[in-house]
Amino acid sequence: MIDVLSNLDRRWVFAAMFVAVGWPILSGVRFKEEPSEGVRRVFRAIEDLPEGSTVLMALDYDPSSQGELQPMASAFTRHAAERGHKIYFMTLWPAGSPMIERSLRIVEQEYPDYVYGEDYVNLGYAPGLEGAIKAVVDDLRGQFATDARGNSLDSMPLTEGLRNIQNMDLLVNVSAGDPGAKQWVQYAATPHDIAMVTGTTGVQAPSLYPYIPEQLDGVLGAIKAAAEYEQVLSVAYPKFAESVKAQEGLRRMGPQLVAHLLMIGLIVVGNVIYFVERSRGPGGRR
Amino acid sequence: MKRTVPLFLAAATGFVLIVASFVPAAGSWGKYAVDWFNILAALAFVLGGGSLLSQHLKKISDQQAGWGYSLVTVVSFLATLVVGLGKFGVAPPTLHPDKVWAGDYKEAGSGFSWIFDYLYTPLAATMFSILACFVASAAFRAFRAKNVEATILLVTAFIVLLGRTYAAIWIGDQADWLASQVVDPAIWHPYVTGLRLDKLTETIMDVFNTAGTRAIMIGIALGIVSTSLKVLLGVDRSYLGSDDR
Amino acid sequence: MNENNRVWWILFLVGGGALLVRAATTEFGKSYARDQTVYVTVEGGTAEVDAVPGLPTAESDAAHPDAARWTRSLAADPGERDDPHVRFSWADTIGLWCAALLTLAIFSFLFGDNPGYRLAEAIFVGVSAGYAMIAGFWEGIVQLLLAKLIPVATKEHFLPGLEPDPRWADDWARYQSGDLGYVAAEWAATTLLSLVPLVFGVMLLMRLSPKGGWISRWPLAFFIGATAGLRLIVHFESDFIRQIQATLLPLIVFKEDNSFDLAQTLANVTIVVGVLSSLVYFFFSKEHEGVFGGVSRLGIWFLMITFGASFGYTVMGRITLFAQRLEFLFDDWLWIIDPLQRRAGL
């Protein structure tokens, strides 16, 4: 048995992963979430702002991490719009523009009273990696000649007097890597003391904790935090509990549980093999 | 000329930016430098596209092994370019219906958004998703409790993996129920809730991970400061390459 | 036939068979679109937009005389297909099948390298390079470079919303009134300083030429110098000074009601000890032995906990991305699940 397992073709592991993730998706299994303090902190950062506050929504991700980050971007957008904040969208990723469009569609479809240019605006993609942050922090007009739709910034109430982002009430960032959350903390939040929360991939989340709470108000790390955020949101605003669209993260926690158990199982089995083989001594494989 | 000018350029730009962040009067110099930096970053995509094209065209013309795939790359690259530059299926902006070339290049329903939705998105997303399987296989083969350090790593990973799913809540609830059969929960509850896997995960992230990551962060910061200084002072010239006399 | 090929054939036959069975028994893999006709009249700087459902008809045209007109095709859910303005969309259906087959092609790499995967990979490389270049052009080069270098042409063709700044507002007005020719207006309006990034850009592209490669070092040096200048400052402030500040924590904490806060005290002590011991581990100028060695060993343990947490989070992230792809196959393509109720009532 041990010999069979230790020589197992890795494709069997892949197959197990397909089953572990696929089966819960097909069965639609769902679990309750108990939001952690960290997620509540992020929620409060948006919730406690007075209505009509200005929020820079920097969506720095692309399709390769949409599974983790789309639920966060959607939840942030819904929450900000629900609270009546003024939203400025932008991205540092070339493929981030279509991601912004998804959030714009949420605003258009679910908040028909929101007027483009008065309540929300899309500044679009800003090339230059961290240089783009430096530019919008110091002189936004140098970075954006117009908004993403080609409108003059002076023609819209929201951007008319906007010279830089230093006076934003909150910086909300969804980040898939560099440039992203880290650079926003370094170039914007820290030197100009702008309140900031971020939603990031699991890979990146642990590296941002040292910034909390002085330089960063909170982090949503990976899909679990997205699900918890959706949960807090649907308790505060019951209409989201009814909306299937507002529960992408919650839905994805089913496959997550089974796949995590599989991972743990694999590591345990791997170690059992290791200890058995070690107890047999060198060259002891029979 | 080949080395002195670049060395001077790098030093001048860097120091202008450093001075600009302390001396407001030099701010506009810094702004120019940042603006040019950002334009160059956009132009780098053209360079990237150009070098991809030349590389694959060479492969095709030499008929190297797998040149057919290079042909596919070149065709899909050029097709994306043509569709994106031509703005096929893009409506003009409403305020300027006569400017056919001024619409939004990624408008829903346009040719470019078709490429993005049906080619780029599935390819990029799936490319990264298969890493889940490789991580699983690697963990099965290599994640061994060989010594104390590896065991700490492994146990932490277990706690986090369980703590970030419903499993933690379920285990915690079962443990609570079992314990409450023996002792009155009011007595011990405040002391052990922190040991629930979900709470433990929060503690690991907020305390232990913060400490470890902060040390790494401080180390990296010092490293970056010193490499930056080396570049600006011309001590580190590796970015100039070595093919020069 | 070797073992691998046999498995390929079995996978193909089983997969294809399942698709055929599914096609025979139910529907799947179809996309729908909603047509919309947009009539626009611009008067006095404001646009009047009338979006009429469906394709243009003689009546709708007659109702909007003198209006500019175009049609839009918006994505529609299959559940809406009884709506008279929603139609089956060939373009989106073909797209959906491309997306599904490309997803499977990438997945096939898990079984082993194969032509299907290589084809998908080749498309990915081409499309993503093309995509970045287009985004960089329209949102970078046009917005940042051309809008300053050739503002008249940019406003005329690409960015009609571009607001002339005082430097060229006059030139633009004279060009509009026919006072100034195209080239003359452009020459008057251009910001010559914008030539610098253009020249840098051309030099950068010289990298592609076999001989002029060394010229590209100038812009590259500018780029490296700027990066170094920017990073030096922010890393020193945000990742060094502020991190040390954040570690200067009270080691005994009292709550607001003056009672001893055990949890926060423990947390603070752990953070301080953790940061210091991990830093000691990174200090390689001194032999790790004795007390120093002990502290450094404690540091390793903190780092191991950190890496363990990172590993857990990374696994979590990868699995989510994987789940999203399977969701796509099961929901959008195969119509086995319907979490968003897009096919309700079908």
PDB file of C-alpha atoms in Angstrom, chain A residues 5 8 10 14 17 31-32 34 36-37 63-64 66 94 97-99 101 125 127-128 131-132 134-135 139 143 182 206-207 209-211 221 224 228 253 257 260-261 263-264 266-268 270-271 274-275, chain B residues 31 34-35 37-38 41-42 45 104-106 116 120-121 124-125 128 132-137 139-141 143-146 154 158 161-162 164-167 169 173 198 202 205-206 209-210 213-214 217:
ATOM      1  CA  LEU A   5       1.143   5.514  -2.675  1.00  0.00           C
ATOM      2  CA  LEU A   8       1.554   7.298  -7.173  1.00  0.00           C
ATOM      3  CA  ARG A  10       0.693  12.703  -9.794  1.00  0.00           C
ATOM      4  CA  PHE A  14      -4.862  16.100 -10.025  1.00  0.00           C
ATOM      5  CA  MET A  17      -8.418  17.825  -6.913  1.00  0.00           C
ATOM      6  CA  PHE A  31     -21.913  27.013   4.715  1.00  0.00           C
ATOM      7  CA  LYS A  32     -22.498  29.796   7.174  1.00  0.00           C
ATOM      8  CA  GLU A  34     -18.727  33.993  10.955  1.00  0.00           C
ATOM      9  CA  SER A  36     -13.702  37.865  11.596  1.00  0.00           C
ATOM     10  CA  GLU A  37     -12.691  41.120  13.251  1.00  0.00           C
ATOM     11  CA  PRO A  63      -8.884  37.768 -15.299  1.00  0.00           C
ATOM     12  CA  SER A  64      -6.148  35.522 -13.939  1.00  0.00           C
ATOM     13  CA  GLN A  66     -10.905  37.107 -10.998  1.00  0.00           C
ATOM     14  CA  PRO A  94      -3.728  47.000 -18.558  1.00  0.00           C
ATOM     15  CA  SER A  97     -10.123  48.172 -17.506  1.00  0.00           C
ATOM     16  CA  PRO A  98     -12.608  45.407 -18.387  1.00  0.00           C
ATOM     17  CA  MET A  99     -12.643  44.484 -14.685  1.00  0.00           C
ATOM     18  CA  GLU A 101     -16.499  47.638 -16.495  1.00  0.00           C
ATOM     19  CA  TYR A 125      -6.060  52.407 -16.899  1.00  0.00           C
ATOM     20  CA  PRO A 127       0.252  53.015 -17.204  1.00  0.00           C
ATOM     21  CA  GLY A 128       3.473  53.468 -15.278  1.00  0.00           C
ATOM     22  CA  GLY A 131       4.836  55.823 -11.234  1.00  0.00           C
ATOM     23  CA  ALA A 132       1.132  56.057 -11.989  1.00  0.00           C
ATOM     24  CA  LYS A 134       2.966  58.841  -7.774  1.00  0.00           C
ATOM     25  CA  ALA A 135       1.347  60.794 -10.610  1.00  0.00           C
ATOM     26  CA  ASP A 139      -0.932  65.674 -10.235  1.00  0.00           C
ATOM     27  CA  GLN A 143      -1.906  61.185 -15.798  1.00  0.00           C
ATOM     28  CA  LYS A 182       1.750  47.448  -1.386  1.00  0.00           C
ATOM     29  CA  PRO A 206       0.030  37.879   4.488  1.00  0.00           C
ATOM     30  CA  SER A 207       2.639  40.382   3.306  1.00  0.00           C
ATOM     31  CA  TYR A 209      -0.401  42.655   7.695  1.00  0.00           C
ATOM     32  CA  PRO A 210       2.574  44.674   9.033  1.00  0.00           C
ATOM     33  CA  TYR A 211       0.925  47.821   7.632  1.00  0.00           C
ATOM     34  CA  GLY A 221      -7.301  38.117   2.231  1.00  0.00           C
ATOM     35  CA  LYS A 224     -12.730  33.434   2.694  1.00  0.00           C
ATOM     36  CA  GLU A 228     -17.248  36.983   5.145  1.00  0.00           C
ATOM     37  CA  MET A 253     -16.502  28.471   0.010  1.00  0.00           C
ATOM     38  CA  LEU A 257     -13.634  23.435   2.272  1.00  0.00           C
ATOM     39  CA  HIS A 260      -8.591  22.202   1.863  1.00  0.00           C
ATOM     40  CA  LEU A 261      -9.465  18.879   3.467  1.00  0.00           C
ATOM     41  CA  MET A 263      -4.781  19.163   0.791  1.00  0.00           C
ATOM     42  CA  ILE A 264      -4.483  18.265   4.462  1.00  0.00           C
ATOM     43  CA  LEU A 266      -2.496  14.629   0.963  1.00  0.00           C
ATOM     44  CA  ILE A 267       0.084  16.145   3.285  1.00  0.00           C
ATOM     45  CA  VAL A 268      -0.769  13.654   6.032  1.00  0.00           C
ATOM     46  CA  GLY A 270       2.715  12.098   2.273  1.00  0.00           C
ATOM     47  CA  ASN A 271       4.144  12.250   5.778  1.00  0.00           C
ATOM     48  CA  TYR A 274       7.856   9.472   4.657  1.00  0.00           C
ATOM     49  CA  PHE A 275       7.907   8.127   8.229  1.00  0.00           C
TER      50      PHE A 275
ATOM     51  CA  LYS B  31       6.485  65.612 -12.044  1.00  0.00           C
ATOM     52  CA  VAL B  34       7.254  60.762 -13.353  1.00  0.00           C
ATOM     53  CA  ASP B  35       5.202  61.686 -16.443  1.00  0.00           C
ATOM     54  CA  PHE B  37       8.457  57.420 -16.698  1.00  0.00           C
ATOM     55  CA  ASN B  38       4.793  56.558 -17.157  1.00  0.00           C
ATOM     56  CA  ALA B  41       6.089  52.285 -19.277  1.00  0.00           C
ATOM     57  CA  ALA B  42       3.289  52.451 -21.861  1.00  0.00           C
ATOM     58  CA  PHE B  45       4.361  47.345 -24.240  1.00  0.00           C
ATOM     59  CA  ASP B 104     -14.248  53.176 -26.099  1.00  0.00           C
ATOM     60  CA  TYR B 105     -11.896  50.493 -27.485  1.00  0.00           C
ATOM     61  CA  LYS B 106     -13.115  47.847 -25.022  1.00  0.00           C
ATOM     62  CA  PHE B 116     -10.937  39.720 -24.256  1.00  0.00           C
ATOM     63  CA  TYR B 120      -7.856  36.253 -23.107  1.00  0.00           C
ATOM     64  CA  THR B 121     -10.044  35.707 -20.048  1.00  0.00           C
ATOM     65  CA  ALA B 124      -5.341  33.729 -18.407  1.00  0.00           C
ATOM     66  CA  ALA B 125      -7.705  32.442 -15.743  1.00  0.00           C
ATOM     67  CA  PHE B 128      -3.224  30.278 -13.263  1.00  0.00           C
ATOM     68  CA  ALA B 132      -3.915  24.446  -7.657  1.00  0.00           C
ATOM     69  CA  CYS B 133      -3.204  20.934  -8.906  1.00  0.00           C
ATOM     70  CA  PHE B 134       0.560  21.427  -8.961  1.00  0.00           C
ATOM     71  CA  VAL B 135       0.519  22.827  -5.430  1.00  0.00           C
ATOM     72  CA  ALA B 136      -1.429  19.770  -4.277  1.00  0.00           C
ATOM     73  CA  SER B 137       0.981  17.378  -5.936  1.00  0.00           C
ATOM     74  CA  ALA B 139       2.627  19.256  -1.080  1.00  0.00           C
ATOM     75  CA  PHE B 140       1.970  15.519  -1.300  1.00  0.00           C
ATOM     76  CA  ARG B 141       5.531  14.820  -2.398  1.00  0.00           C
ATOM     77  CA  PHE B 143       5.880  18.758   2.456  1.00  0.00           C
ATOM     78  CA  ARG B 144       7.526  16.600   5.124  1.00  0.00           C
ATOM     79  CA  ALA B 145       7.847  17.076   8.894  1.00  0.00           C
ATOM     80  CA  LYS B 146      11.575  16.414   8.734  1.00  0.00           C
ATOM     81  CA  LEU B 154       3.247  22.234   8.577  1.00  0.00           C
ATOM     82  CA  PHE B 158      -2.940  22.979   8.777  1.00  0.00           C
ATOM     83  CA  LEU B 161      -6.177  25.727   5.950  1.00  0.00           C
ATOM     84  CA  LEU B 162      -8.799  24.564   8.438  1.00  0.00           C
ATOM     85  CA  ARG B 164     -10.178  29.637   6.843  1.00  0.00           C
ATOM     86  CA  THR B 165     -13.087  27.297   6.115  1.00  0.00           C
ATOM     87  CA  TYR B 166     -16.295  26.156   7.726  1.00  0.00           C
ATOM     88  CA  ALA B 167     -14.369  23.204   9.195  1.00  0.00           C
ATOM     89  CA  ILE B 169     -16.471  26.596  12.990  1.00  0.00           C
ATOM     90  CA  ASP B 173     -18.858  24.020  17.928  1.00  0.00           C
ATOM     91  CA  ASP B 198     -10.764  30.277  13.269  1.00  0.00           C
ATOM     92  CA  GLU B 202      -6.629  35.298  13.164  1.00  0.00           C
ATOM     93  CA  MET B 205      -2.089  36.297  10.983  1.00  0.00           C
ATOM     94  CA  ASP B 206      -2.339  39.357  13.222  1.00  0.00           C
ATOM     95  CA  ASN B 209       2.662  36.594  10.636  1.00  0.00           C
ATOM     96  CA  THR B 210       2.850  40.340  11.295  1.00  0.00           C
ATOM     97  CA  THR B 213       6.658  39.551   7.711  1.00  0.00           C
ATOM     98  CA  ARG B 214       7.689  42.821   9.324  1.00  0.00           C
ATOM     99  CA  MET B 217       9.945  43.778   5.159  1.00  0.00           C
TER     100      MET B 217
END
